C-alpha cells in the first residue's frame, strides 16, 4: 500500500475506535486494520489501541467508578448495608459495561491483526490495573460490608455437594443478582483485590458459627452440623464468587484423589483457586473448632463421661489439624492453674486425674498425649504427703469410687505394666498357629506419633488407671505398705469381727499385685478370724465357770501376730481397776487353751462403745478410743477430779490428760474449772455435768478422738506460732516470697521447732488469704490492706 493509503487507514482506525457508536464504523475499522496489517504496522496499532484504552479508563471510567463510593463515610450506620449494595452495584455496572465496549473493539483488532498480540487479554489486564491503581482506604471496608450483607441473605441452592460437575441454568438460580455482581467482579479483574476481604469475612462467619453452635455444648456431637452448614452455605457462596456456573466446570473437594484428566475436565484458574480456598476455609473451620474444644478441655474432662460426644468431635477435628501440641500445652497450663495448687484436695486432684486419663485415652488411643500431660500431675502428686493414702483409700474403702471399680475389674488384661507396649513376647502357647503348625506372624506397623516423641507411652489396649497412679512413685511397694497400715487401723477400729469386705478387697489386690507382696495383710485378716473363734471360746468357758474368774460380755479381744502387723504404737497407761481385772481374766482363759502362751495387752489400741447415764435421765452413746474411755470411767468412782489426780491414777502426763479431757468438756459430759490464781495447771478441776443446763452439743460420736489427737493439738499450736511470725515478718518487710518465708521460719522458730514442708506452709498461707488476712500478687505475700 502507498503511504497515503496507510495514513488514511490509520486515521480511519482512530476515528472508528474513538467514535462511541462502533457498530456504524465496524466495516470501516476492519478495512483500515487490514491495510495496517498489510503494511506491517500491526504492533504499533495494538500499542496505540491499548494506550487509548488506558487513557479512557484513567480519564473517564475510573473517576466515575470511585465517585459512586466516595460518600460511604457520611452514610449512617443503619443505612450502610443497603447503601453499599446499591452503590457497589452501580459502580460494577459502569466498569463492566465500559470494559465490554473496550473488549468489543479489542476483539475486532485481534481478528484483523492476529491473535499473537493477545489484544483482549492485555486490554482486560490494563483496564483492571488502571482502575485499581489508587484504591481508597475505605474501599475494603465497603467490600467487607458488601460481602457480609450478601452472605447473610444468601440462599442455599443445593442440599448436597457430593457431585463432580454442576450445571445450573441462570433462570433457575435463586441468587441471580449476587451472581451477576460476582461475574462483574471477575470480569473487571477484581478477584485478586477483593479475595483477602471476602476470605476474612468468611473466616469471621465460620468462627461465629462455630462458637454459637458448639460452645459449651458437649452432650452431643455438633461438628457434623457445622460442616454441613459450611457445605450448604459457605462453599456455595465461595463458588458464586469465583466460578461462572454457566460456563466454567469445577470439581468438588470431596474428591481430591480423582483423576481429573481421565474425567476430561478443563479446570480453570478460578476453579483451582476455589479448591485452594475451600480447603483453606475447611481447615480453618476444624482449627477453630479444635481451639474452642482445647480451651474447654478441662471442663470437658470434669464432665466426663457425659462429654464423650465432645471428645469424639475433637478427635475427628484433630485428625484434620494435628493440633496435639497445642492441646498438651493448654492442658498443662490449665491443670497448673486450676488443679495443681495447695487449695485443691488431694482426693479431688486424683479424681480429676482419673477422668483425664479416660478422656485423653478416648481422644488419643496411642497414649502419647496422655503420657505428656500426666507428667506434671504425677510430679505434683508425688510431693503431697497424703497422695498414697488417698489412692489406697479409694482402692479399698469407697465402693463407689472409680478406683474401687477399676480394682474390681481385676484380671490379667488390666494388670499393670509400667511402660506398656502393645504386645510382649510371650510363651509358645500364647502364639497363634495355623493348621500347618507354623506360627502366624502379624505384620508390624509403627505407632503414629502426633508430635514430639514422649519419654513414656502407654499401651493402646484397655486403660490401666491403677498402673498409671502407681507410676507416680514408680513402684508398688509404697502403696502396699500404705495399704497394710490402713488395713491395720481399720481392723483395730472395728467393733466386730466382720471382715468379708476386707477379704474381698485383699483377693482383688492379690490378683493385681501377686500374693507374696500381701502376705502380711493375709496374716492380719487371719488374726481377726482366729480372734473371733478365740473370743467365742473365752466367753463360753467363762459362762461354764471353768476358772474362778469371769469375763464380761462387753470385752472382746483381738489377738495379733505382732511380727506381721505394722508397728503398733501403744502408750504406757494404767487402766481402771475394773478394766484391768477383766483383761487379766481374759488372759487366763486364753492361756487355758494356748498353754504356755500368754497375752501381752496393748490397752490403748482398739475402740470402746460407751453409754453414759446421767442423773437427769440422759443416756448418751459414744464410740471412743480406750484412753478416753479409761479417763471417763474414773468419774464413775467420784464426780470431780483434779487434773494432777487423773494423771497420777492413769500414769499419763498432765498435758496428755488435759488434751484428751477437751473432748469430754466439748461434748458436755464434764465441765472444766481453771486452777486458782498462782496454782499450777494440775489444780484444774473436772466435774461431771449430771444435769444439762443447755442443749447437748453432740450425743453420738462415730469415732471422736483417736491417739492422733495429741499430735493434732500440737500441730494447731505450732500453726498459731507460725501465723504470729508471718504477721511479724510481713509487718517489717512488707512483701516476701514463699521460699524466703519458709527459710526464715526454719531459722527463727524453735519452740516448738518449725517442721513444716514448703507445701504445708503454702496451704497455711492460702488459708490466711481466704480469711482475708493476707494478699498474694502471684509472687509475694503481704498483709491485707485495710
PDB file of N, CA and C in Angstrom, residues 544-578:
ATOM      1  N   UNK A 544     -19.227 -71.229 131.581  1.00  0.00           N
ATOM      2  CA  UNK A 544     -19.191 -72.548 132.218  1.00  0.00           C
ATOM      3  C   UNK A 544     -18.546 -72.498 133.604  1.00  0.00           C
ATOM      4  N   UNK A 545     -17.808 -71.411 133.868  1.00  0.00           N
ATOM      5  CA  UNK A 545     -17.094 -71.304 135.142  1.00  0.00           C
ATOM      6  C   UNK A 545     -15.877 -72.180 135.198  1.00  0.00           C
ATOM      7  N   UNK A 546     -15.191 -72.313 134.068  1.00  0.00           N
ATOM      8  CA  UNK A 546     -14.008 -73.182 134.028  1.00  0.00           C
ATOM      9  C   UNK A 546     -12.932 -72.689 134.973  1.00  0.00           C
ATOM     10  N   UNK A 547     -12.861 -71.398 135.199  1.00  0.00           N
ATOM     11  CA  UNK A 547     -11.939 -70.817 136.166  1.00  0.00           C
ATOM     12  C   UNK A 547     -12.737 -69.966 137.138  1.00  0.00           C
ATOM     13  N   UNK A 548     -12.079 -69.536 138.196  1.00  0.00           N
ATOM     14  CA  UNK A 548     -12.802 -68.742 139.196  1.00  0.00           C
ATOM     15  C   UNK A 548     -12.946 -67.284 138.763  1.00  0.00           C
ATOM     16  N   UNK A 549     -12.515 -66.974 137.533  1.00  0.00           N
ATOM     17  CA  UNK A 549     -12.634 -65.611 137.010  1.00  0.00           C
ATOM     18  C   UNK A 549     -13.750 -65.583 135.971  1.00  0.00           C
ATOM     19  N   UNK A 550     -14.411 -64.399 135.884  1.00  0.00           N
ATOM     20  CA  UNK A 550     -15.499 -64.239 134.919  1.00  0.00           C
ATOM     21  C   UNK A 550     -15.152 -63.094 133.958  1.00  0.00           C
ATOM     22  N   UNK A 551     -15.382 -63.307 132.666  1.00  0.00           N
ATOM     23  CA  UNK A 551     -15.114 -62.292 131.647  1.00  0.00           C
ATOM     24  C   UNK A 551     -16.434 -61.660 131.224  1.00  0.00           C
ATOM     25  N   UNK A 552     -16.507 -60.326 131.315  1.00  0.00           N
ATOM     26  CA  UNK A 552     -17.733 -59.609 130.967  1.00  0.00           C
ATOM     27  C   UNK A 552     -18.006 -59.721 129.479  1.00  0.00           C
ATOM     28  N   UNK A 553     -19.300 -59.702 129.155  1.00  0.00           N
ATOM     29  CA  UNK A 553     -19.683 -59.859 127.742  1.00  0.00           C
ATOM     30  C   UNK A 553     -19.252 -58.669 126.886  1.00  0.00           C
ATOM     31  N   UNK A 554     -18.978 -57.497 127.514  1.00  0.00           N
ATOM     32  CA  UNK A 554     -18.613 -56.322 126.724  1.00  0.00           C
ATOM     33  C   UNK A 554     -17.146 -56.307 126.288  1.00  0.00           C
ATOM     34  N   UNK A 555     -16.362 -57.256 126.781  1.00  0.00           N
ATOM     35  CA  UNK A 555     -14.943 -57.280 126.431  1.00  0.00           C
ATOM     36  C   UNK A 555     -14.706 -58.295 125.316  1.00  0.00           C
ATOM     37  N   UNK A 556     -14.232 -57.783 124.203  1.00  0.00           N
ATOM     38  CA  UNK A 556     -13.857 -58.649 123.076  1.00  0.00           C
ATOM     39  C   UNK A 556     -12.412 -58.338 122.703  1.00  0.00           C
ATOM     40  N   UNK A 557     -11.589 -59.373 122.612  1.00  0.00           N
ATOM     41  CA  UNK A 557     -10.171 -59.187 122.338  1.00  0.00           C
ATOM     42  C   UNK A 557      -9.813 -59.447 120.878  1.00  0.00           C
ATOM     43  N   UNK A 558      -8.792 -58.761 120.410  1.00  0.00           N
ATOM     44  CA  UNK A 558      -8.206 -59.027 119.099  1.00  0.00           C
ATOM     45  C   UNK A 558      -6.771 -59.460 119.337  1.00  0.00           C
ATOM     46  N   UNK A 559      -6.485 -60.681 118.965  1.00  0.00           N
ATOM     47  CA  UNK A 559      -5.182 -61.277 119.251  1.00  0.00           C
ATOM     48  C   UNK A 559      -4.346 -61.220 117.976  1.00  0.00           C
ATOM     49  N   UNK A 560      -3.258 -60.464 118.038  1.00  0.00           N
ATOM     50  CA  UNK A 560      -2.485 -60.126 116.851  1.00  0.00           C
ATOM     51  C   UNK A 560      -1.145 -60.828 116.842  1.00  0.00           C
ATOM     52  N   UNK A 561      -0.702 -61.208 115.634  1.00  0.00           N
ATOM     53  CA  UNK A 561       0.642 -61.740 115.445  1.00  0.00           C
ATOM     54  C   UNK A 561       1.559 -60.544 115.210  1.00  0.00           C
ATOM     55  N   UNK A 562       2.221 -60.098 116.255  1.00  0.00           N
ATOM     56  CA  UNK A 562       2.921 -58.810 116.242  1.00  0.00           C
ATOM     57  C   UNK A 562       3.924 -58.701 115.099  1.00  0.00           C
ATOM     58  N   UNK A 563       4.546 -59.788 114.688  1.00  0.00           N
ATOM     59  CA  UNK A 563       5.593 -59.740 113.661  1.00  0.00           C
ATOM     60  C   UNK A 563       5.045 -59.362 112.290  1.00  0.00           C
ATOM     61  N   UNK A 564       3.758 -59.567 112.069  1.00  0.00           N
ATOM     62  CA  UNK A 564       3.178 -59.334 110.751  1.00  0.00           C
ATOM     63  C   UNK A 564       2.372 -58.034 110.659  1.00  0.00           C
ATOM     64  N   UNK A 565       2.176 -57.377 111.790  1.00  0.00           N
ATOM     65  CA  UNK A 565       1.426 -56.123 111.789  1.00  0.00           C
ATOM     66  C   UNK A 565       2.402 -54.958 111.715  1.00  0.00           C
ATOM     67  N   UNK A 566       1.954 -53.835 111.147  1.00  0.00           N
ATOM     68  CA  UNK A 566       2.807 -52.636 111.201  1.00  0.00           C
ATOM     69  C   UNK A 566       3.085 -52.262 112.651  1.00  0.00           C
ATOM     70  N   UNK A 567       4.113 -51.447 112.883  1.00  0.00           N
ATOM     71  CA  UNK A 567       4.476 -51.082 114.251  1.00  0.00           C
ATOM     72  C   UNK A 567       3.267 -50.483 114.965  1.00  0.00           C
ATOM     73  N   UNK A 568       2.928 -51.062 116.104  1.00  0.00           N
ATOM     74  CA  UNK A 568       1.757 -50.645 116.868  1.00  0.00           C
ATOM     75  C   UNK A 568       2.217 -49.795 118.042  1.00  0.00           C
ATOM     76  N   UNK A 569       2.018 -48.495 117.918  1.00  0.00           N
ATOM     77  CA  UNK A 569       2.434 -47.578 118.980  1.00  0.00           C
ATOM     78  C   UNK A 569       1.389 -47.577 120.088  1.00  0.00           C
ATOM     79  N   UNK A 570       1.808 -47.987 121.256  1.00  0.00           N
ATOM     80  CA  UNK A 570       0.891 -48.050 122.397  1.00  0.00           C
ATOM     81  C   UNK A 570       1.470 -47.251 123.554  1.00  0.00           C
ATOM     82  N   UNK A 571       0.641 -46.340 124.103  1.00  0.00           N
ATOM     83  CA  UNK A 571       1.073 -45.515 125.217  1.00  0.00           C
ATOM     84  C   UNK A 571       1.069 -46.340 126.495  1.00  0.00           C
ATOM     85  N   UNK A 572       2.019 -46.044 127.382  1.00  0.00           N
ATOM     86  CA  UNK A 572       2.003 -46.681 128.703  1.00  0.00           C
ATOM     87  C   UNK A 572       0.934 -46.021 129.543  1.00  0.00           C
ATOM     88  N   UNK A 573      -0.013 -46.795 129.990  1.00  0.00           N
ATOM     89  CA  UNK A 573      -1.151 -46.262 130.736  1.00  0.00           C
ATOM     90  C   UNK A 573      -1.620 -47.295 131.749  1.00  0.00           C
ATOM     91  N   UNK A 574      -2.071 -46.791 132.869  1.00  0.00           N
ATOM     92  CA  UNK A 574      -2.652 -47.679 133.888  1.00  0.00           C
ATOM     93  C   UNK A 574      -4.158 -47.648 133.724  1.00  0.00           C
ATOM     94  N   UNK A 575      -4.732 -48.811 133.467  1.00  0.00           N
ATOM     95  CA  UNK A 575      -6.160 -48.878 133.223  1.00  0.00           C
ATOM     96  C   UNK A 575      -6.934 -48.858 134.528  1.00  0.00           C
ATOM     97  N   UNK A 576      -8.187 -48.492 134.439  1.00  0.00           N
ATOM     98  CA  UNK A 576      -9.090 -48.523 135.593  1.00  0.00           C
ATOM     99  C   UNK A 576      -9.129 -49.953 136.142  1.00  0.00           C
ATOM    100  N   UNK A 577      -9.181 -50.124 137.462  1.00  0.00           N
ATOM    101  CA  UNK A 577      -9.153 -51.488 138.059  1.00  0.00           C
ATOM    102  C   UNK A 577     -10.189 -52.426 137.462  1.00  0.00           C
ATOM    103  N   UNK A 578     -11.381 -51.913 137.130  1.00  0.00           N
ATOM    104  CA  UNK A 578     -12.415 -52.790 136.567  1.00  0.00           C
ATOM    105  C   UNK A 578     -11.966 -53.350 135.222  1.00  0.00           C
TER     106      UNK A 578
END
